mmCIF file of C-alpha atoms in Angstrom:
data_model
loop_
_atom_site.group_PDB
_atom_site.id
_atom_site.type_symbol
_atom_site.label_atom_id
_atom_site.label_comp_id
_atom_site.label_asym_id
_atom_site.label_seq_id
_atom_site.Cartn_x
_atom_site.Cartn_y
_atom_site.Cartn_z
ATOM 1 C CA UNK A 1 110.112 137.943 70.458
ATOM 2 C CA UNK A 2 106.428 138.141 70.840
ATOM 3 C CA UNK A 3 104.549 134.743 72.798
ATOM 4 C CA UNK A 4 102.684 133.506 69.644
ATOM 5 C CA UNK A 5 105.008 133.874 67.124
ATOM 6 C CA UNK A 6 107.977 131.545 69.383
ATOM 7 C CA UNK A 7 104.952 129.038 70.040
ATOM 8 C CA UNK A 8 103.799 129.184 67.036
ATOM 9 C CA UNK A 9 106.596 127.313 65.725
ATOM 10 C CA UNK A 10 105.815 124.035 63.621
ATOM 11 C CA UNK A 11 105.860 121.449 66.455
ATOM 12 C CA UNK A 12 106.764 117.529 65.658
ATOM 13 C CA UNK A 13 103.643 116.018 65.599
ATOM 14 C CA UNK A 14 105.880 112.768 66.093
ATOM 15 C CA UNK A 15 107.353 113.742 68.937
ATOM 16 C CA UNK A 16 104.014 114.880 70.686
ATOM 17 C CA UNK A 17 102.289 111.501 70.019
ATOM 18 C CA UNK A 18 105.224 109.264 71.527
ATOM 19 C CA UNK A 19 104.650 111.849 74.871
ATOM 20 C CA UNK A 20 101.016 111.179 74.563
ATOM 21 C CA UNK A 21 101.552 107.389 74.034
ATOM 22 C CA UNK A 22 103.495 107.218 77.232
ATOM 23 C CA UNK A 23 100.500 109.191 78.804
ATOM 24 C CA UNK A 24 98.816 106.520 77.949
ATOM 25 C CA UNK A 25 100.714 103.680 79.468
ATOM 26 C CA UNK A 26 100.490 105.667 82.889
ATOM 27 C CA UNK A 27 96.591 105.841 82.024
ATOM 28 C CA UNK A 28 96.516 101.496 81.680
ATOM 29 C CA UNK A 29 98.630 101.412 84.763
ATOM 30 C CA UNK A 30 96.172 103.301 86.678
ATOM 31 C CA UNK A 31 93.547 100.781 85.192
ATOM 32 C CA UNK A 32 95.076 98.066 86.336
ATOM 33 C CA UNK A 33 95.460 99.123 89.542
ATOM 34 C CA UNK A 34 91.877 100.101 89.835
ATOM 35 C CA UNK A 35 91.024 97.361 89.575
ATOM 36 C CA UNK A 36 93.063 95.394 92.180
ATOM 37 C CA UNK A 37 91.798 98.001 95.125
ATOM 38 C CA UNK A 38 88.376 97.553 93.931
ATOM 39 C CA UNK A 39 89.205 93.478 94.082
ATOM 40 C CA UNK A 40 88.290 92.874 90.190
ATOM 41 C CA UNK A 41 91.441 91.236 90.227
ATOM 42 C CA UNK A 42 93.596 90.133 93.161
ATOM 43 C CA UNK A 43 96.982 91.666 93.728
ATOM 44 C CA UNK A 44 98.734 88.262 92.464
ATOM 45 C CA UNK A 45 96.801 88.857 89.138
ATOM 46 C CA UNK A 46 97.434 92.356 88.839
ATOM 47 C CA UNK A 47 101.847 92.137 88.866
ATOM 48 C CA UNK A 48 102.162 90.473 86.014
ATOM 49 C CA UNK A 49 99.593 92.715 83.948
ATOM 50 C CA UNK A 50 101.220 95.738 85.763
ATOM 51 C CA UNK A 51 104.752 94.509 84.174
ATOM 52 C CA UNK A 52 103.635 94.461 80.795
ATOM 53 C CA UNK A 53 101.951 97.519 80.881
ATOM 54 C CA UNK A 54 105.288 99.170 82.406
ATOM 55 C CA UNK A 55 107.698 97.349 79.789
ATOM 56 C CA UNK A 56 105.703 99.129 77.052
ATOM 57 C CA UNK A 57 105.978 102.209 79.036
ATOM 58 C CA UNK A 58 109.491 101.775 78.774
ATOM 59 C CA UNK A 59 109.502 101.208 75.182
ATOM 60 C CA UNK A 60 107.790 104.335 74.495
ATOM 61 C CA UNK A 61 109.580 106.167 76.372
ATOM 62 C CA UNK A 62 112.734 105.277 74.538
ATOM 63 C CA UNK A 63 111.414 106.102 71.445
ATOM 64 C CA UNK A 64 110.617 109.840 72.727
ATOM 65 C CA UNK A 65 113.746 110.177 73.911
ATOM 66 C CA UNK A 66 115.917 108.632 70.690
ATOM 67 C CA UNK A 67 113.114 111.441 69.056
ATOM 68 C CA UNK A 68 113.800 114.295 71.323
ATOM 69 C CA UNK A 69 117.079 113.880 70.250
ATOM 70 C CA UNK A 70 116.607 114.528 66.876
ATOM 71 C CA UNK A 71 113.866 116.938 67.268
ATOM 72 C CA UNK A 72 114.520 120.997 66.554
ATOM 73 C CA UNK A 73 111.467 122.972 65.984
ATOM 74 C CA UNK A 74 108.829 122.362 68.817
ATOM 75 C CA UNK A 75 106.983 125.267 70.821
ATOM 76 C CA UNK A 76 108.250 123.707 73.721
ATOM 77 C CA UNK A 77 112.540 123.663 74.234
ATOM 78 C CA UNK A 78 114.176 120.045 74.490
ATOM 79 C CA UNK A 79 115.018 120.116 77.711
ATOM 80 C CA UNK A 80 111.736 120.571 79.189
ATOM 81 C CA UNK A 81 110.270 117.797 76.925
ATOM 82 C CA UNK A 82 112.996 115.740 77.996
ATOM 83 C CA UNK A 83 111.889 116.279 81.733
ATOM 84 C CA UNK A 84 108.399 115.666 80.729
ATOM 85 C CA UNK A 85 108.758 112.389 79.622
ATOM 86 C CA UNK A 86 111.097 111.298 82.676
ATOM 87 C CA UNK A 87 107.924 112.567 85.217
ATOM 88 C CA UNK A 88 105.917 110.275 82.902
ATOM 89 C CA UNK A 89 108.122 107.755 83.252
ATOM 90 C CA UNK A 90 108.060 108.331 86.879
ATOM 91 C CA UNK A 91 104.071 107.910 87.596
ATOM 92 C CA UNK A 92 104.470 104.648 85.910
ATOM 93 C CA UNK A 93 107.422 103.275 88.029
ATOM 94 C CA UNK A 94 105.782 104.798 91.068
ATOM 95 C CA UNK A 95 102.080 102.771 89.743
ATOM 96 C CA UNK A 96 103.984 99.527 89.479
ATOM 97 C CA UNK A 97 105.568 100.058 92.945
ATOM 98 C CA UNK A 98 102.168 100.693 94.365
ATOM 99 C CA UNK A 99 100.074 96.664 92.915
ATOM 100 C CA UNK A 100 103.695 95.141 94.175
ATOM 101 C CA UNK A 101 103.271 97.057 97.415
ATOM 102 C CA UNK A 102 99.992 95.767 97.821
ATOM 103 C CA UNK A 103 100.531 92.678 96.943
ATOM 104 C CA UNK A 104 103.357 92.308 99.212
ATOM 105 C CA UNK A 105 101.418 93.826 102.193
ATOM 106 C CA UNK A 106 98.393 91.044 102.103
ATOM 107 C CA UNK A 107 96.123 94.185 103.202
ATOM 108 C CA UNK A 108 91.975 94.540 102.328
ATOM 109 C CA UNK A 109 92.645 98.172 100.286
ATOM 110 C CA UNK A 110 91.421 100.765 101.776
ATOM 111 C CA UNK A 111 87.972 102.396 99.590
ATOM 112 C CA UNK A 112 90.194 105.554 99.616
ATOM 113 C CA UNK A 113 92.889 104.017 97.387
ATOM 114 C CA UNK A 114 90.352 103.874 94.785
ATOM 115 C CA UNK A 115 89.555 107.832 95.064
ATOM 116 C CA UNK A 116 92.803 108.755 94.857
ATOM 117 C CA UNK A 117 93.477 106.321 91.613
ATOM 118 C CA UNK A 118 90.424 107.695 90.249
ATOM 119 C CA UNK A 119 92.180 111.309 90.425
ATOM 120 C CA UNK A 120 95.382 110.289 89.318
ATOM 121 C CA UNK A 121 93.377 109.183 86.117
ATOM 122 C CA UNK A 122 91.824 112.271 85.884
ATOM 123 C CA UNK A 123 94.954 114.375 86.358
ATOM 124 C CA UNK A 124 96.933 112.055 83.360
ATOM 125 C CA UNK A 125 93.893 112.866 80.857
ATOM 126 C CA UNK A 126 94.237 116.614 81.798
ATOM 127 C CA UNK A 127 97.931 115.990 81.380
ATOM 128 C CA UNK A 128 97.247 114.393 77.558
ATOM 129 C CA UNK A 129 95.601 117.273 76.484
ATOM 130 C CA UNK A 130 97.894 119.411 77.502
ATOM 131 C CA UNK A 131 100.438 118.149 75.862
ATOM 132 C CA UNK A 132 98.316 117.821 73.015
ATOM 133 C CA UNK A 133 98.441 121.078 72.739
ATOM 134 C CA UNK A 134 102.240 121.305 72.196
ATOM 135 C CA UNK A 135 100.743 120.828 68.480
ATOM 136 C CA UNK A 136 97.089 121.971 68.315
ATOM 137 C CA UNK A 137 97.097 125.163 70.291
ATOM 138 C CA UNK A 138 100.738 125.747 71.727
ATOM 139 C CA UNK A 139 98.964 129.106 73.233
ATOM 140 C CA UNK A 140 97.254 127.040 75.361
ATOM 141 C CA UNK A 141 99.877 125.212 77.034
ATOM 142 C CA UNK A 142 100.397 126.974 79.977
ATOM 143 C CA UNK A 143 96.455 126.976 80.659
ATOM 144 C CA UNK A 144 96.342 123.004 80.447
ATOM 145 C CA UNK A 145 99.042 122.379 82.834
ATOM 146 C CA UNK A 146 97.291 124.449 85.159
ATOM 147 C CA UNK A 147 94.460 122.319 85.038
ATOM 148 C CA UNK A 148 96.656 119.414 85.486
ATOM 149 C CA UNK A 149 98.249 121.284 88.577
ATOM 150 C CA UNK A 150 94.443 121.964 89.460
ATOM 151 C CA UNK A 151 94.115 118.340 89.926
ATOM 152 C CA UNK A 152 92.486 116.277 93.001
ATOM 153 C CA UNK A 153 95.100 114.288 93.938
ATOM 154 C CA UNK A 154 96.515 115.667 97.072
ATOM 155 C CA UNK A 155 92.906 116.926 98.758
ATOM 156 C CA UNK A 156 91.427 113.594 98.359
ATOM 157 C CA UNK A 157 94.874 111.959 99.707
ATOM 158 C CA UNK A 158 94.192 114.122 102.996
ATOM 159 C CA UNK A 159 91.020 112.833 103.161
ATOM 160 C CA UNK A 160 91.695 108.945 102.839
ATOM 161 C CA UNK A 161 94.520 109.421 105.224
ATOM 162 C CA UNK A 162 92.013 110.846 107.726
ATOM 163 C CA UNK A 163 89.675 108.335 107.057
ATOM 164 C CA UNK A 164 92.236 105.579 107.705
ATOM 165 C CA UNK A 165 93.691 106.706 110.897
ATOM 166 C CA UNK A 166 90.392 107.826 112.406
ATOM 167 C CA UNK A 167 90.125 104.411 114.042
ATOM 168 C CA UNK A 168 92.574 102.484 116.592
ATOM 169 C CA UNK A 169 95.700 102.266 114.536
ATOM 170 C CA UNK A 170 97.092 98.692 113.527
ATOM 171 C CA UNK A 171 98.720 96.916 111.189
ATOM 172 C CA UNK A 172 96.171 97.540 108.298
ATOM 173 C CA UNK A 173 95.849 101.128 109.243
ATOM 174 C CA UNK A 174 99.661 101.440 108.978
ATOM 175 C CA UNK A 175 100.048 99.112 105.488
ATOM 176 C CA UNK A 176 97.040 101.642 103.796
ATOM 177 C CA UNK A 177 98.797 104.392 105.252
ATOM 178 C CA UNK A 178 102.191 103.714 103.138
ATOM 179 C CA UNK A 179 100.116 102.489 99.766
ATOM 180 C CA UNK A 180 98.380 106.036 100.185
ATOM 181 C CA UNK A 181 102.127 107.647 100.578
ATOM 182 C CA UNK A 182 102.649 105.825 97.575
ATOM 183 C CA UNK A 183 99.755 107.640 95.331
ATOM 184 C CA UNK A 184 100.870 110.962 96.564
ATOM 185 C CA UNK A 185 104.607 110.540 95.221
ATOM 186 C CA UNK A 186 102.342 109.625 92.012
ATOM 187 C CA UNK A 187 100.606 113.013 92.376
ATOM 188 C CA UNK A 188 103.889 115.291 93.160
ATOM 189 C CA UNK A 189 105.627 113.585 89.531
ATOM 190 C CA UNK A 190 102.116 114.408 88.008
ATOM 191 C CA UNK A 191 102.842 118.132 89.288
ATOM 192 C CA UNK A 192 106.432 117.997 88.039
ATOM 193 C CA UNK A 193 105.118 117.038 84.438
ATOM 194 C CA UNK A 194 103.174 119.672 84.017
ATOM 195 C CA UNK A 195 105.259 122.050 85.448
ATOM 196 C CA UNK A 196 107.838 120.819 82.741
ATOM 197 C CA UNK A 197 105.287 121.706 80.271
ATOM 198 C CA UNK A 198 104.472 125.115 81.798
ATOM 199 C CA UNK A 199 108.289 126.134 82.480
ATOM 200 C CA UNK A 200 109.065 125.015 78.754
ATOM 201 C CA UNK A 201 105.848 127.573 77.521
ATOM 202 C CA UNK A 202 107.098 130.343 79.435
ATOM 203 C CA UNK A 203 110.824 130.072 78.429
ATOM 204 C CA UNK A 204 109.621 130.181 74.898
ATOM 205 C CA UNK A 205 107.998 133.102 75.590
ATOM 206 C CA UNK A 206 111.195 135.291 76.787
#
């Protein structure tokens, strides 16, 4: 069966707003903790917001899965979408982990923390439209996770970690070094998302 008539089938526009809503919950966790590297708000203040921004996560993504289960026509096969929304889920969980972490760790965040936030944001807004797409241009799926793959994550990672253990190592050096850690397991479940997207696009195309 030809590529644009098996994407072309009618997608649940439903369905692709509750994955785009949980987008968005990843996008406000990222927000929040913006703003406790950059010290707008201490790491105290930034738990409790974090929480609430993670329980709606968690709402939303139970109402795309109790949809995906009732969901049939969609360019993009259930089991992919399924695995979409759990990566989602992931970058959330792994966002929370990262204000307690530094809250725990009493440590003056390293400026790179902030760079690699920033591209996390970056990366979930290329990940929206992508899945965006899933109903206003399914034959542009594939393309849009690429760009999400394409993302700066992981380069500006290497950078902050060289940055932070270009001096004598100590205690601060080694508390960064594990709250970086932490964004990069946010970057590799950003990768997995979109190559749930992608995998689901090309299996629709067979």
């Amino acid at each position: 069966m030809r590529l644009s008539r098996v994407l072309n089938r009618r997608p649940d526009r439903a369905l692709v707003d509750l994955l785009v809503a949980q987008v968005g919950s990843a996008i406000a966790g990222v927000q929040v903790a913006r703003q406790a590297v950059t010290q707008k708000l201490t790491p105290e203040q930034a738990r409790p917001l974090m929480a609430e921004v993670e329980h709606e996560g968690d709402r939303r993504r139970s109402a795309t899965v109790t949809r995906l289960a009732n969901a049939f026509a969609n360019p993009i096969d259930r089991e992919d979408l399924f695995r979409l929304s759990r990566s989602i889920d992931d970058i959330l969980d792994n966002l929370q982990d990262f204000v307690r972490e530094l809250d725990l760790f009493a440590v003056t965040p390293d400026p790179g923390l902030d760079t690699v936030l920033q591209a996390v944001g970056e990366g979930l807004a290329d990940l929206e439209v992508a899945i965006s797409a899933i109903a206003d241009n399914p034959l542009q799926i594939r393309a849009r996770s690429l760009a999400v793959r394409k993302n700066e994550i992981r380069r500006r990672y290497q950078v902050a970690v060289a940055e932070t253990l270009s001096g004598a190592p100590d205690e601060t050096t080694l508390k960064n070094r594990e709250l970086l850690r932490r964004l990069d397991v946010v970057g590799l479940r950003l990768g997995e998302a979109a190559d749930a997207l992608a995998d689901g696009a090309v299996k629709r195309s067979h």
